Amino acid sequence: MDPQGVPYTPETAAIDVEKALKMLEGRWKLLILFQLFDGGVRRFSELERAIPAVTQKMLAQQLRQLEKDGIVLRRVYPEIPPKVEYSLTRWGQSLCPALDALLTWAGKRPDGGHQT
Amino acid sequence: MDPQGVPYTPETAAIDVEKALKMLEGRWKLLILFQLFDGGVRRFSELERAIPAVTQKMLAQQLRQLEKDGIVLRRVYPEIPPKVEYSLTRWGQSLCPALDALLTWAGKRPDGGHQT
DNA sequence: CTGAATCCGGTCTGATACTG
DNA sequence: CAGTATCAGACCGGATTCAG
């Protein structure tokens, strides 16, 4: 990465960050990632159950985007009945520290005291 | 919040996570947070310059949401010309590890190799 | 300088129904 | 089981204009 001709400036960095963040945008993506985060391999229906509020359409759509972005791996077993498993790609796993930090933060509640 | 009668189950945790994530949703919020992240105190116009693609409307809107959620602190100086500074609240600062991890991840590029 | 208000088109989401 | 198709509405974001 980073071909030697390309200078690394704050501007190009900002663009990279923006593109990377875009991959995580979407109402359900982080929730999906949290399911896969623990090294988990989950089937479509397992994800549906784990995230009750999501619809089939949105789940499928966001999974496909994550797959296209190389974050999630989709493995299809040509069986009857169909079986599809989702997991993190190697690159997706590089997200784990961030996912972990996010989860930690989300677990904290604001103390309700005066903010400074 | 969190009255003592509320049991802590995976389900309620999921709800918390969902609410917390919702606070970060929005095309520009993380980008704004990254500007404030380094302990920075930034004026409105500084944020505008730092995030060229954002419009005044969206910047103001997302800042107000972050303020309402207790993540960002808005300090108004009653001067002419007006001066408004934004910074992270104490709770907002608890996001820093996550922000840092995200930034680290965003800086990595996928290696383009076969994903596993 | 720091915003608020309005208009408007595009995108995203959700409900529902259908398929291999 | 694991999706796709379709439609309608909510929501988002941008341009422009106005205000303290």
PDB file of C-alpha atoms (C1' of nucleotides) in Angstrom:
ATOM      1  CA  MET A   1       0.000   0.000   0.000  1.00  0.00           C
ATOM      2  CA  ASP A   2       0.988   3.633  -0.281  1.00  0.00           C
ATOM      3  CA  PRO A   3       2.838   3.626  -3.604  1.00  0.00           C
ATOM      4  CA  GLN A   4       5.955   5.673  -3.171  1.00  0.00           C
ATOM      5  CA  GLY A   5       4.777   8.472  -5.428  1.00  0.00           C
ATOM      6  CA  VAL A   6       1.839   9.340  -3.217  1.00  0.00           C
ATOM      7  CA  PRO A   7       2.705  11.782  -0.459  1.00  0.00           C
ATOM      8  CA  TYR A   8       0.994  11.169   2.841  1.00  0.00           C
ATOM      9  CA  THR A   9      -0.623  14.414   3.849  1.00  0.00           C
ATOM     10  CA  PRO A  10      -3.322  15.161   6.372  1.00  0.00           C
ATOM     11  CA  GLU A  11      -5.679  15.695   3.435  1.00  0.00           C
ATOM     12  CA  THR A  12      -5.142  12.293   1.859  1.00  0.00           C
ATOM     13  CA  ALA A  13      -5.364  10.769   5.313  1.00  0.00           C
ATOM     14  CA  ALA A  14      -8.689  12.491   5.858  1.00  0.00           C
ATOM     15  CA  ILE A  15      -9.968  11.017   2.620  1.00  0.00           C
ATOM     16  CA  ASP A  16      -8.903   7.548   3.640  1.00  0.00           C
ATOM     17  CA  VAL A  17     -10.579   7.928   6.979  1.00  0.00           C
ATOM     18  CA  GLU A  18     -13.735   9.108   5.335  1.00  0.00           C
ATOM     19  CA  LYS A  19     -13.793   6.144   2.988  1.00  0.00           C
ATOM     20  CA  ALA A  20     -13.092   3.725   5.782  1.00  0.00           C
ATOM     21  CA  LEU A  21     -15.805   5.171   7.960  1.00  0.00           C
ATOM     22  CA  LYS A  22     -18.246   4.956   5.114  1.00  0.00           C
ATOM     23  CA  MET A  23     -17.826   1.210   5.152  1.00  0.00           C
ATOM     24  CA  LEU A  24     -19.126   1.158   8.689  1.00  0.00           C
ATOM     25  CA  GLU A  25     -22.040   3.451   8.040  1.00  0.00           C
ATOM     26  CA  GLY A  26     -25.452   1.957   8.062  1.00  0.00           C
ATOM     27  CA  ARG A  27     -28.004   1.395  10.721  1.00  0.00           C
ATOM     28  CA  TRP A  28     -27.016  -2.212  11.344  1.00  0.00           C
ATOM     29  CA  LYS A  29     -23.440  -2.746  10.305  1.00  0.00           C
ATOM     30  CA  LEU A  30     -21.804  -2.286  13.654  1.00  0.00           C
ATOM     31  CA  LEU A  31     -24.455  -4.411  15.298  1.00  0.00           C
ATOM     32  CA  ILE A  32     -23.699  -7.164  12.809  1.00  0.00           C
ATOM     33  CA  LEU A  33     -19.986  -6.780  13.344  1.00  0.00           C
ATOM     34  CA  PHE A  34     -20.473  -7.100  17.087  1.00  0.00           C
ATOM     35  CA  GLN A  35     -22.041 -10.480  16.489  1.00  0.00           C
ATOM     36  CA  LEU A  36     -19.094 -11.625  14.420  1.00  0.00           C
ATOM     37  CA  PHE A  37     -16.613  -9.894  16.645  1.00  0.00           C
ATOM     38  CA  ASP A  38     -15.980 -12.657  19.149  1.00  0.00           C
ATOM     39  CA  GLY A  39     -14.499 -14.759  16.397  1.00  0.00           C
ATOM     40  CA  GLY A  40     -18.022 -15.860  15.747  1.00  0.00           C
ATOM     41  CA  VAL A  41     -19.339 -17.603  12.697  1.00  0.00           C
ATOM     42  CA  ARG A  42     -23.035 -16.947  12.349  1.00  0.00           C
ATOM     43  CA  ARG A  43     -25.774 -18.067  10.059  1.00  0.00           C
ATOM     44  CA  PHE A  44     -28.237 -15.648   8.549  1.00  0.00           C
ATOM     45  CA  SER A  45     -31.014 -16.736  10.851  1.00  0.00           C
ATOM     46  CA  GLU A  46     -28.765 -16.489  13.882  1.00  0.00           C
ATOM     47  CA  LEU A  47     -28.037 -12.890  13.041  1.00  0.00           C
ATOM     48  CA  GLU A  48     -31.728 -12.255  12.594  1.00  0.00           C
ATOM     49  CA  ARG A  49     -32.407 -13.599  16.046  1.00  0.00           C
ATOM     50  CA  ALA A  50     -29.508 -11.754  17.603  1.00  0.00           C
ATOM     51  CA  ILE A  51     -30.656  -8.436  16.178  1.00  0.00           C
ATOM     52  CA  PRO A  52     -34.426  -8.640  16.514  1.00  0.00           C
ATOM     53  CA  ALA A  53     -35.150  -5.190  15.117  1.00  0.00           C
ATOM     54  CA  VAL A  54     -33.500  -5.783  11.777  1.00  0.00           C
ATOM     55  CA  THR A  55     -35.512  -6.903   8.774  1.00  0.00           C
ATOM     56  CA  GLN A  56     -34.405  -9.595   6.377  1.00  0.00           C
ATOM     57  CA  LYS A  57     -33.964  -7.024   3.685  1.00  0.00           C
ATOM     58  CA  MET A  58     -31.701  -4.772   5.677  1.00  0.00           C
ATOM     59  CA  LEU A  59     -29.714  -7.636   7.093  1.00  0.00           C
ATOM     60  CA  ALA A  60     -29.070  -9.050   3.659  1.00  0.00           C
ATOM     61  CA  GLN A  61     -28.254  -5.654   2.238  1.00  0.00           C
ATOM     62  CA  GLN A  62     -25.784  -4.646   4.901  1.00  0.00           C
ATOM     63  CA  LEU A  63     -24.162  -8.048   4.856  1.00  0.00           C
ATOM     64  CA  ARG A  64     -23.634  -7.753   1.142  1.00  0.00           C
ATOM     65  CA  GLN A  65     -22.073  -4.337   1.538  1.00  0.00           C
ATOM     66  CA  LEU A  66     -19.769  -5.565   4.259  1.00  0.00           C
ATOM     67  CA  GLU A  67     -18.843  -8.467   2.039  1.00  0.00           C
ATOM     68  CA  LYS A  68     -18.171  -6.186  -0.907  1.00  0.00           C
ATOM     69  CA  ASP A  69     -15.933  -4.035   1.280  1.00  0.00           C
ATOM     70  CA  GLY A  70     -13.954  -7.090   2.257  1.00  0.00           C
ATOM     71  CA  ILE A  71     -14.884  -6.941   5.913  1.00  0.00           C
ATOM     72  CA  VAL A  72     -17.189  -9.923   6.094  1.00  0.00           C
ATOM     73  CA  LEU A  73     -16.733 -13.339   4.572  1.00  0.00           C
ATOM     74  CA  ARG A  74     -19.744 -15.195   3.217  1.00  0.00           C
ATOM     75  CA  ARG A  75     -19.519 -18.922   2.938  1.00  0.00           C
ATOM     76  CA  VAL A  76     -22.294 -20.780   1.146  1.00  0.00           C
ATOM     77  CA  TYR A  77     -22.892 -24.489   1.626  1.00  0.00           C
ATOM     78  CA  PRO A  78     -24.632 -25.907  -1.441  1.00  0.00           C
ATOM     79  CA  GLU A  79     -27.098 -27.955   0.546  1.00  0.00           C
ATOM     80  CA  ILE A  80     -30.779 -28.362   0.942  1.00  0.00           C
ATOM     81  CA  PRO A  81     -31.860 -26.582   3.022  1.00  0.00           C
ATOM     82  CA  PRO A  82     -29.455 -23.745   2.240  1.00  0.00           C
ATOM     83  CA  LYS A  83     -26.821 -22.813   4.756  1.00  0.00           C
ATOM     84  CA  VAL A  84     -24.792 -19.641   4.722  1.00  0.00           C
ATOM     85  CA  GLU A  85     -22.249 -18.634   7.296  1.00  0.00           C
ATOM     86  CA  TYR A  86     -20.818 -15.222   7.915  1.00  0.00           C
ATOM     87  CA  SER A  87     -17.547 -14.362   9.599  1.00  0.00           C
ATOM     88  CA  LEU A  88     -14.913 -11.647   9.582  1.00  0.00           C
ATOM     89  CA  THR A  89     -12.222 -11.609   6.916  1.00  0.00           C
ATOM     90  CA  ARG A  90      -8.674 -11.048   7.976  1.00  0.00           C
ATOM     91  CA  TRP A  91      -9.111  -7.369   7.347  1.00  0.00           C
ATOM     92  CA  GLY A  92     -12.394  -7.395   9.156  1.00  0.00           C
ATOM     93  CA  GLN A  93     -10.625  -8.786  12.162  1.00  0.00           C
ATOM     94  CA  SER A  94      -8.344  -5.780  12.196  1.00  0.00           C
ATOM     95  CA  LEU A  95     -11.454  -3.919  13.239  1.00  0.00           C
ATOM     96  CA  CYS A  96     -11.712  -5.863  16.471  1.00  0.00           C
ATOM     97  CA  PRO A  97      -9.783  -3.425  18.665  1.00  0.00           C
ATOM     98  CA  ALA A  98     -12.031  -0.614  17.485  1.00  0.00           C
ATOM     99  CA  LEU A  99     -15.110  -2.750  17.952  1.00  0.00           C
ATOM    100  CA  ASP A 100     -13.963  -3.638  21.420  1.00  0.00           C
ATOM    101  CA  ALA A 101     -13.346  -0.013  22.359  1.00  0.00           C
ATOM    102  CA  LEU A 102     -16.734   0.956  20.979  1.00  0.00           C
ATOM    103  CA  LEU A 103     -18.417  -1.782  22.936  1.00  0.00           C
ATOM    104  CA  THR A 104     -16.669  -0.692  26.092  1.00  0.00           C
ATOM    105  CA  TRP A 105     -17.751   2.877  25.552  1.00  0.00           C
ATOM    106  CA  ALA A 106     -21.310   1.917  24.708  1.00  0.00           C
ATOM    107  CA  GLY A 107     -21.488  -0.004  27.965  1.00  0.00           C
ATOM    108  CA  LYS A 108     -20.745   3.101  29.956  1.00  0.00           C
ATOM    109  CA  ARG A 109     -23.599   5.330  30.873  1.00  0.00           C
ATOM    110  CA  PRO A 110     -23.161   9.040  31.298  1.00  0.00           C
ATOM    111  CA  ASP A 111     -23.053   9.843  34.993  1.00  0.00           C
ATOM    112  CA  GLY A 112     -25.702  12.487  34.656  1.00  0.00           C
ATOM    113  CA  GLY A 113     -23.487  14.924  36.514  1.00  0.00           C
ATOM    114  CA  HIS A 114     -22.403  18.290  35.189  1.00  0.00           C
ATOM    115  CA  GLN A 115     -20.391  17.873  32.033  1.00  0.00           C
ATOM    116  CA  THR A 116     -17.001  19.425  31.696  1.00  0.00           C
TER     117      THR A 116
ATOM    118  CA  MET B   1     -30.054   6.874  34.659  1.00  0.00           C
ATOM    119  CA  ASP B   2     -30.246   3.105  35.056  1.00  0.00           C
ATOM    120  CA  PRO B   3     -32.683   2.886  37.972  1.00  0.00           C
ATOM    121  CA  GLN B   4     -31.675   0.060  40.229  1.00  0.00           C
ATOM    122  CA  GLY B   5     -34.696  -2.060  39.320  1.00  0.00           C
ATOM    123  CA  VAL B   6     -33.461  -2.716  35.800  1.00  0.00           C
ATOM    124  CA  PRO B   7     -31.720  -6.076  35.390  1.00  0.00           C
ATOM    125  CA  TYR B   8     -28.702  -6.183  33.126  1.00  0.00           C
ATOM    126  CA  THR B   9     -29.280  -8.817  30.495  1.00  0.00           C
ATOM    127  CA  PRO B  10     -27.727  -9.324  27.094  1.00  0.00           C
ATOM    128  CA  GLU B  11     -30.918  -7.927  25.628  1.00  0.00           C
ATOM    129  CA  THR B  12     -30.853  -4.687  27.589  1.00  0.00           C
ATOM    130  CA  ALA B  13     -27.155  -4.468  26.821  1.00  0.00           C
ATOM    131  CA  ALA B  14     -27.938  -4.770  23.151  1.00  0.00           C
ATOM    132  CA  ILE B  15     -30.410  -1.959  23.488  1.00  0.00           C
ATOM    133  CA  ASP B  16     -27.845   0.198  25.223  1.00  0.00           C
ATOM    134  CA  VAL B  17     -25.336  -0.506  22.536  1.00  0.00           C
ATOM    135  CA  GLU B  18     -27.877   0.370  19.915  1.00  0.00           C
ATOM    136  CA  LYS B  19     -28.679   3.671  21.594  1.00  0.00           C
ATOM    137  CA  ALA B  20     -25.047   4.497  22.057  1.00  0.00           C
ATOM    138  CA  LEU B  21     -24.239   3.728  18.458  1.00  0.00           C
ATOM    139  CA  LYS B  22     -27.098   5.881  17.332  1.00  0.00           C
ATOM    140  CA  MET B  23     -25.399   8.843  18.928  1.00  0.00           C
ATOM    141  CA  LEU B  24     -22.461   8.306  16.605  1.00  0.00           C
ATOM    142  CA  GLU B  25     -24.499   7.797  13.498  1.00  0.00           C
ATOM    143  CA  GLY B  26     -24.474  10.519  10.954  1.00  0.00           C
ATOM    144  CA  ARG B  27     -22.336  11.291   7.992  1.00  0.00           C
ATOM    145  CA  TRP B  28     -20.115  13.758   9.852  1.00  0.00           C
ATOM    146  CA  LYS B  29     -20.157  12.971  13.530  1.00  0.00           C
ATOM    147  CA  LEU B  30     -17.077  10.820  13.684  1.00  0.00           C
ATOM    148  CA  LEU B  31     -15.209  13.245  11.483  1.00  0.00           C
ATOM    149  CA  ILE B  32     -16.108  16.034  13.886  1.00  0.00           C
ATOM    150  CA  LEU B  33     -15.104  13.926  16.841  1.00  0.00           C
ATOM    151  CA  PHE B  34     -11.759  13.242  15.232  1.00  0.00           C
ATOM    152  CA  GLN B  35     -11.149  16.968  15.157  1.00  0.00           C
ATOM    153  CA  LEU B  36     -11.939  17.318  18.833  1.00  0.00           C
ATOM    154  CA  PHE B  37     -10.227  14.096  19.698  1.00  0.00           C
ATOM    155  CA  ASP B  38      -6.733  15.403  20.220  1.00  0.00           C
ATOM    156  CA  GLY B  39      -7.975  17.375  23.187  1.00  0.00           C
ATOM    157  CA  GLY B  40      -8.767  20.058  20.704  1.00  0.00           C
ATOM    158  CA  VAL B  41     -11.001  23.027  21.167  1.00  0.00           C
ATOM    159  CA  ARG B  42     -12.280  24.166  17.813  1.00  0.00           C
ATOM    160  CA  ARG B  43     -14.335  27.027  16.549  1.00  0.00           C
ATOM    161  CA  PHE B  44     -17.148  26.522  14.113  1.00  0.00           C
ATOM    162  CA  SER B  45     -15.166  27.951  11.237  1.00  0.00           C
ATOM    163  CA  GLU B  46     -12.171  25.816  12.090  1.00  0.00           C
ATOM    164  CA  LEU B  47     -14.301  22.698  11.851  1.00  0.00           C
ATOM    165  CA  GLU B  48     -15.654  23.908   8.541  1.00  0.00           C
ATOM    166  CA  ARG B  49     -12.160  24.249   7.195  1.00  0.00           C
ATOM    167  CA  ALA B  50     -11.018  20.937   8.629  1.00  0.00           C
ATOM    168  CA  ILE B  51     -13.896  19.075   7.011  1.00  0.00           C
ATOM    169  CA  PRO B  52     -14.217  20.759   3.620  1.00  0.00           C
ATOM    170  CA  ALA B  53     -17.040  18.579   2.368  1.00  0.00           C
ATOM    171  CA  VAL B  54     -19.446  19.406   5.156  1.00  0.00           C
ATOM    172  CA  THR B  55     -22.016  22.160   4.748  1.00  0.00           C
ATOM    173  CA  GLN B  56     -22.820  24.712   7.423  1.00  0.00           C
ATOM    174  CA  LYS B  57     -26.191  23.195   7.936  1.00  0.00           C
ATOM    175  CA  MET B  58     -24.969  19.693   8.506  1.00  0.00           C
ATOM    176  CA  LEU B  59     -22.113  20.797  10.675  1.00  0.00           C
ATOM    177  CA  ALA B  60     -24.437  22.802  12.886  1.00  0.00           C
ATOM    178  CA  GLN B  61     -26.985  20.024  12.986  1.00  0.00           C
ATOM    179  CA  GLN B  62     -24.594  17.280  13.913  1.00  0.00           C
ATOM    180  CA  LEU B  63     -22.883  19.467  16.471  1.00  0.00           C
ATOM    181  CA  ARG B  64     -26.210  20.139  18.109  1.00  0.00           C
ATOM    182  CA  GLN B  65     -27.014  16.459  18.231  1.00  0.00           C
ATOM    183  CA  LEU B  66     -23.651  15.662  19.737  1.00  0.00           C
ATOM    184  CA  GLU B  67     -24.240  18.420  22.253  1.00  0.00           C
ATOM    185  CA  LYS B  68     -27.682  17.107  23.114  1.00  0.00           C
ATOM    186  CA  ASP B  69     -26.232  13.644  23.633  1.00  0.00           C
ATOM    187  CA  GLY B  70     -23.701  15.068  26.029  1.00  0.00           C
ATOM    188  CA  ILE B  71     -20.697  14.200  23.917  1.00  0.00           C
ATOM    189  CA  VAL B  72     -19.699  17.658  22.809  1.00  0.00           C
ATOM    190  CA  LEU B  73     -19.526  20.829  24.836  1.00  0.00           C
ATOM    191  CA  ARG B  74     -20.492  24.105  23.246  1.00  0.00           C
ATOM    192  CA  ARG B  75     -19.128  27.256  24.762  1.00  0.00           C
ATOM    193  CA  VAL B  76     -20.443  30.578  23.528  1.00  0.00           C
ATOM    194  CA  TYR B  77     -18.541  33.785  24.048  1.00  0.00           C
ATOM    195  CA  PRO B  78     -20.964  36.727  24.049  1.00  0.00           C
ATOM    196  CA  GLU B  79     -18.795  38.870  21.864  1.00  0.00           C
ATOM    197  CA  ILE B  80     -18.982  40.731  18.626  1.00  0.00           C
ATOM    198  CA  PRO B  81     -18.117  39.060  16.381  1.00  0.00           C
ATOM    199  CA  PRO B  82     -19.578  35.864  17.848  1.00  0.00           C
ATOM    200  CA  LYS B  83     -17.244  33.144  18.955  1.00  0.00           C
ATOM    201  CA  VAL B  84     -18.244  29.583  19.714  1.00  0.00           C
ATOM    202  CA  GLU B  85     -15.902  26.838  20.757  1.00  0.00           C
ATOM    203  CA  TYR B  86     -16.528  23.124  20.710  1.00  0.00           C
ATOM    204  CA  SER B  87     -14.793  20.480  22.749  1.00  0.00           C
ATOM    205  CA  LEU B  88     -15.444  17.041  24.180  1.00  0.00           C
ATOM    206  CA  THR B  89     -17.328  16.665  27.437  1.00  0.00           C
ATOM    207  CA  ARG B  90     -15.973  14.328  30.027  1.00  0.00           C
ATOM    208  CA  TRP B  91     -18.172  11.597  28.653  1.00  0.00           C
ATOM    209  CA  GLY B  92     -17.164  12.496  25.136  1.00  0.00           C
ATOM    210  CA  GLN B  93     -13.575  11.964  26.134  1.00  0.00           C
ATOM    211  CA  SER B  94     -14.387   8.430  27.173  1.00  0.00           C
ATOM    212  CA  LEU B  95     -14.838   7.866  23.457  1.00  0.00           C
ATOM    213  CA  CYS B  96     -11.212   8.612  22.751  1.00  0.00           C
ATOM    214  CA  PRO B  97      -9.939   5.025  22.922  1.00  0.00           C
ATOM    215  CA  ALA B  98     -12.601   3.988  20.441  1.00  0.00           C
ATOM    216  CA  LEU B  99     -11.844   6.955  18.225  1.00  0.00           C
ATOM    217  CA  ASP B 100      -8.192   6.126  18.354  1.00  0.00           C
ATOM    218  CA  ALA B 101      -8.793   2.498  17.442  1.00  0.00           C
ATOM    219  CA  LEU B 102     -11.039   3.543  14.602  1.00  0.00           C
ATOM    220  CA  LEU B 103      -8.451   5.959  13.300  1.00  0.00           C
ATOM    221  CA  THR B 104      -5.807   3.269  13.446  1.00  0.00           C
ATOM    222  CA  TRP B 105      -8.008   0.888  11.543  1.00  0.00           C
ATOM    223  CA  ALA B 106      -8.972   3.481   8.979  1.00  0.00           C
ATOM    224  CA  GLY B 107      -5.316   4.114   8.318  1.00  0.00           C
ATOM    225  CA  LYS B 108      -4.756   0.507   7.314  1.00  0.00           C
ATOM    226  CA  ARG B 109      -5.425  -0.487   3.761  1.00  0.00           C
ATOM    227  CA  PRO B 110      -6.548  -3.959   2.819  1.00  0.00           C
ATOM    228  CA  ASP B 111      -3.629  -5.911   1.394  1.00  0.00           C
ATOM    229  CA  GLY B 112      -5.586  -6.922  -1.664  1.00  0.00           C
ATOM    230  CA  GLY B 113      -4.663 -10.543  -1.126  1.00  0.00           C
ATOM    231  CA  HIS B 114      -7.131 -13.373  -0.836  1.00  0.00           C
ATOM    232  CA  GLN B 115      -9.334 -12.891   2.179  1.00  0.00           C
ATOM    233  CA  THR B 116      -9.762 -15.536   4.793  1.00  0.00           C
TER     234      THR B 116
ATOM    235  C1'  DC C   1     -18.755  34.953  12.553  1.00  0.00           C
ATOM    236  C1'  DT C   2     -22.148  31.620  13.723  1.00  0.00           C
ATOM    237  C1'  DG C   3     -25.763  30.165  12.833  1.00  0.00           C
ATOM    238  C1'  DA C   4     -31.431  29.394  11.630  1.00  0.00           C
ATOM    239  C1'  DA C   5     -35.099  28.589   7.979  1.00  0.00           C
ATOM    240  C1'  DT C   6     -36.671  26.886   3.818  1.00  0.00           C
ATOM    241  C1'  DC C   7     -36.997  24.185  -0.275  1.00  0.00           C
ATOM    242  C1'  DC C   8     -36.097  20.036  -2.594  1.00  0.00           C
ATOM    243  C1'  DG C   9     -34.187  15.784  -4.485  1.00  0.00           C
ATOM    244  C1'  DG C  10     -31.918  11.511  -3.366  1.00  0.00           C
ATOM    245  C1'  DT C  11     -31.043   7.837  -0.248  1.00  0.00           C
ATOM    246  C1'  DC C  12     -32.138   4.713   3.255  1.00  0.00           C
ATOM    247  C1'  DT C  13     -35.544   1.905   5.800  1.00  0.00           C
ATOM    248  C1'  DG C  14     -39.334  -0.834   6.771  1.00  0.00           C
ATOM    249  C1'  DA C  15     -43.552  -3.790   5.697  1.00  0.00           C
ATOM    250  C1'  DT C  16     -45.081  -7.085   3.002  1.00  0.00           C
ATOM    251  C1'  DA C  17     -45.110 -10.622  -0.230  1.00  0.00           C
ATOM    252  C1'  DC C  18     -42.759 -13.957  -3.006  1.00  0.00           C
ATOM    253  C1'  DT C  19     -38.873 -17.566  -4.473  1.00  0.00           C
ATOM    254  C1'  DG C  20     -35.329 -21.482  -4.945  1.00  0.00           C
TER     255       DG C  20
ATOM    256  C1'  DC D   1     -33.231 -21.464   5.239  1.00  0.00           C
ATOM    257  C1'  DA D   2     -31.768 -17.521   2.990  1.00  0.00           C
ATOM    258  C1'  DG D   3     -32.742 -14.530   0.568  1.00  0.00           C
ATOM    259  C1'  DT D   4     -35.178 -11.070  -3.553  1.00  0.00           C
ATOM    260  C1'  DA D   5     -38.926  -7.617  -5.319  1.00  0.00           C
ATOM    261  C1'  DT D   6     -41.622  -3.831  -4.732  1.00  0.00           C
ATOM    262  C1'  DC D   7     -43.585   0.152  -2.871  1.00  0.00           C
ATOM    263  C1'  DA D   8     -44.145   4.087   0.247  1.00  0.00           C
ATOM    264  C1'  DG D   9     -42.573   6.968   3.651  1.00  0.00           C
ATOM    265  C1'  DA D  10     -38.974   8.807   6.616  1.00  0.00           C
ATOM    266  C1'  DC D  11     -34.861  10.863   6.746  1.00  0.00           C
ATOM    267  C1'  DC D  12     -30.640  12.935   5.141  1.00  0.00           C
ATOM    268  C1'  DG D  13     -27.947  16.213   2.948  1.00  0.00           C
ATOM    269  C1'  DG D  14     -27.135  20.289  -0.178  1.00  0.00           C
ATOM    270  C1'  DA D  15     -28.028  25.099  -1.938  1.00  0.00           C
ATOM    271  C1'  DT D  16     -29.676  29.218  -0.880  1.00  0.00           C
ATOM    272  C1'  DT D  17     -31.325  32.877   1.824  1.00  0.00           C
ATOM    273  C1'  DC D  18     -31.826  35.467   6.041  1.00  0.00           C
ATOM    274  C1'  DA D  19     -30.496  37.052  10.977  1.00  0.00           C
ATOM    275  C1'  DG D  20     -28.153  38.425  15.421  1.00  0.00           C
TER     276       DG D  20
END
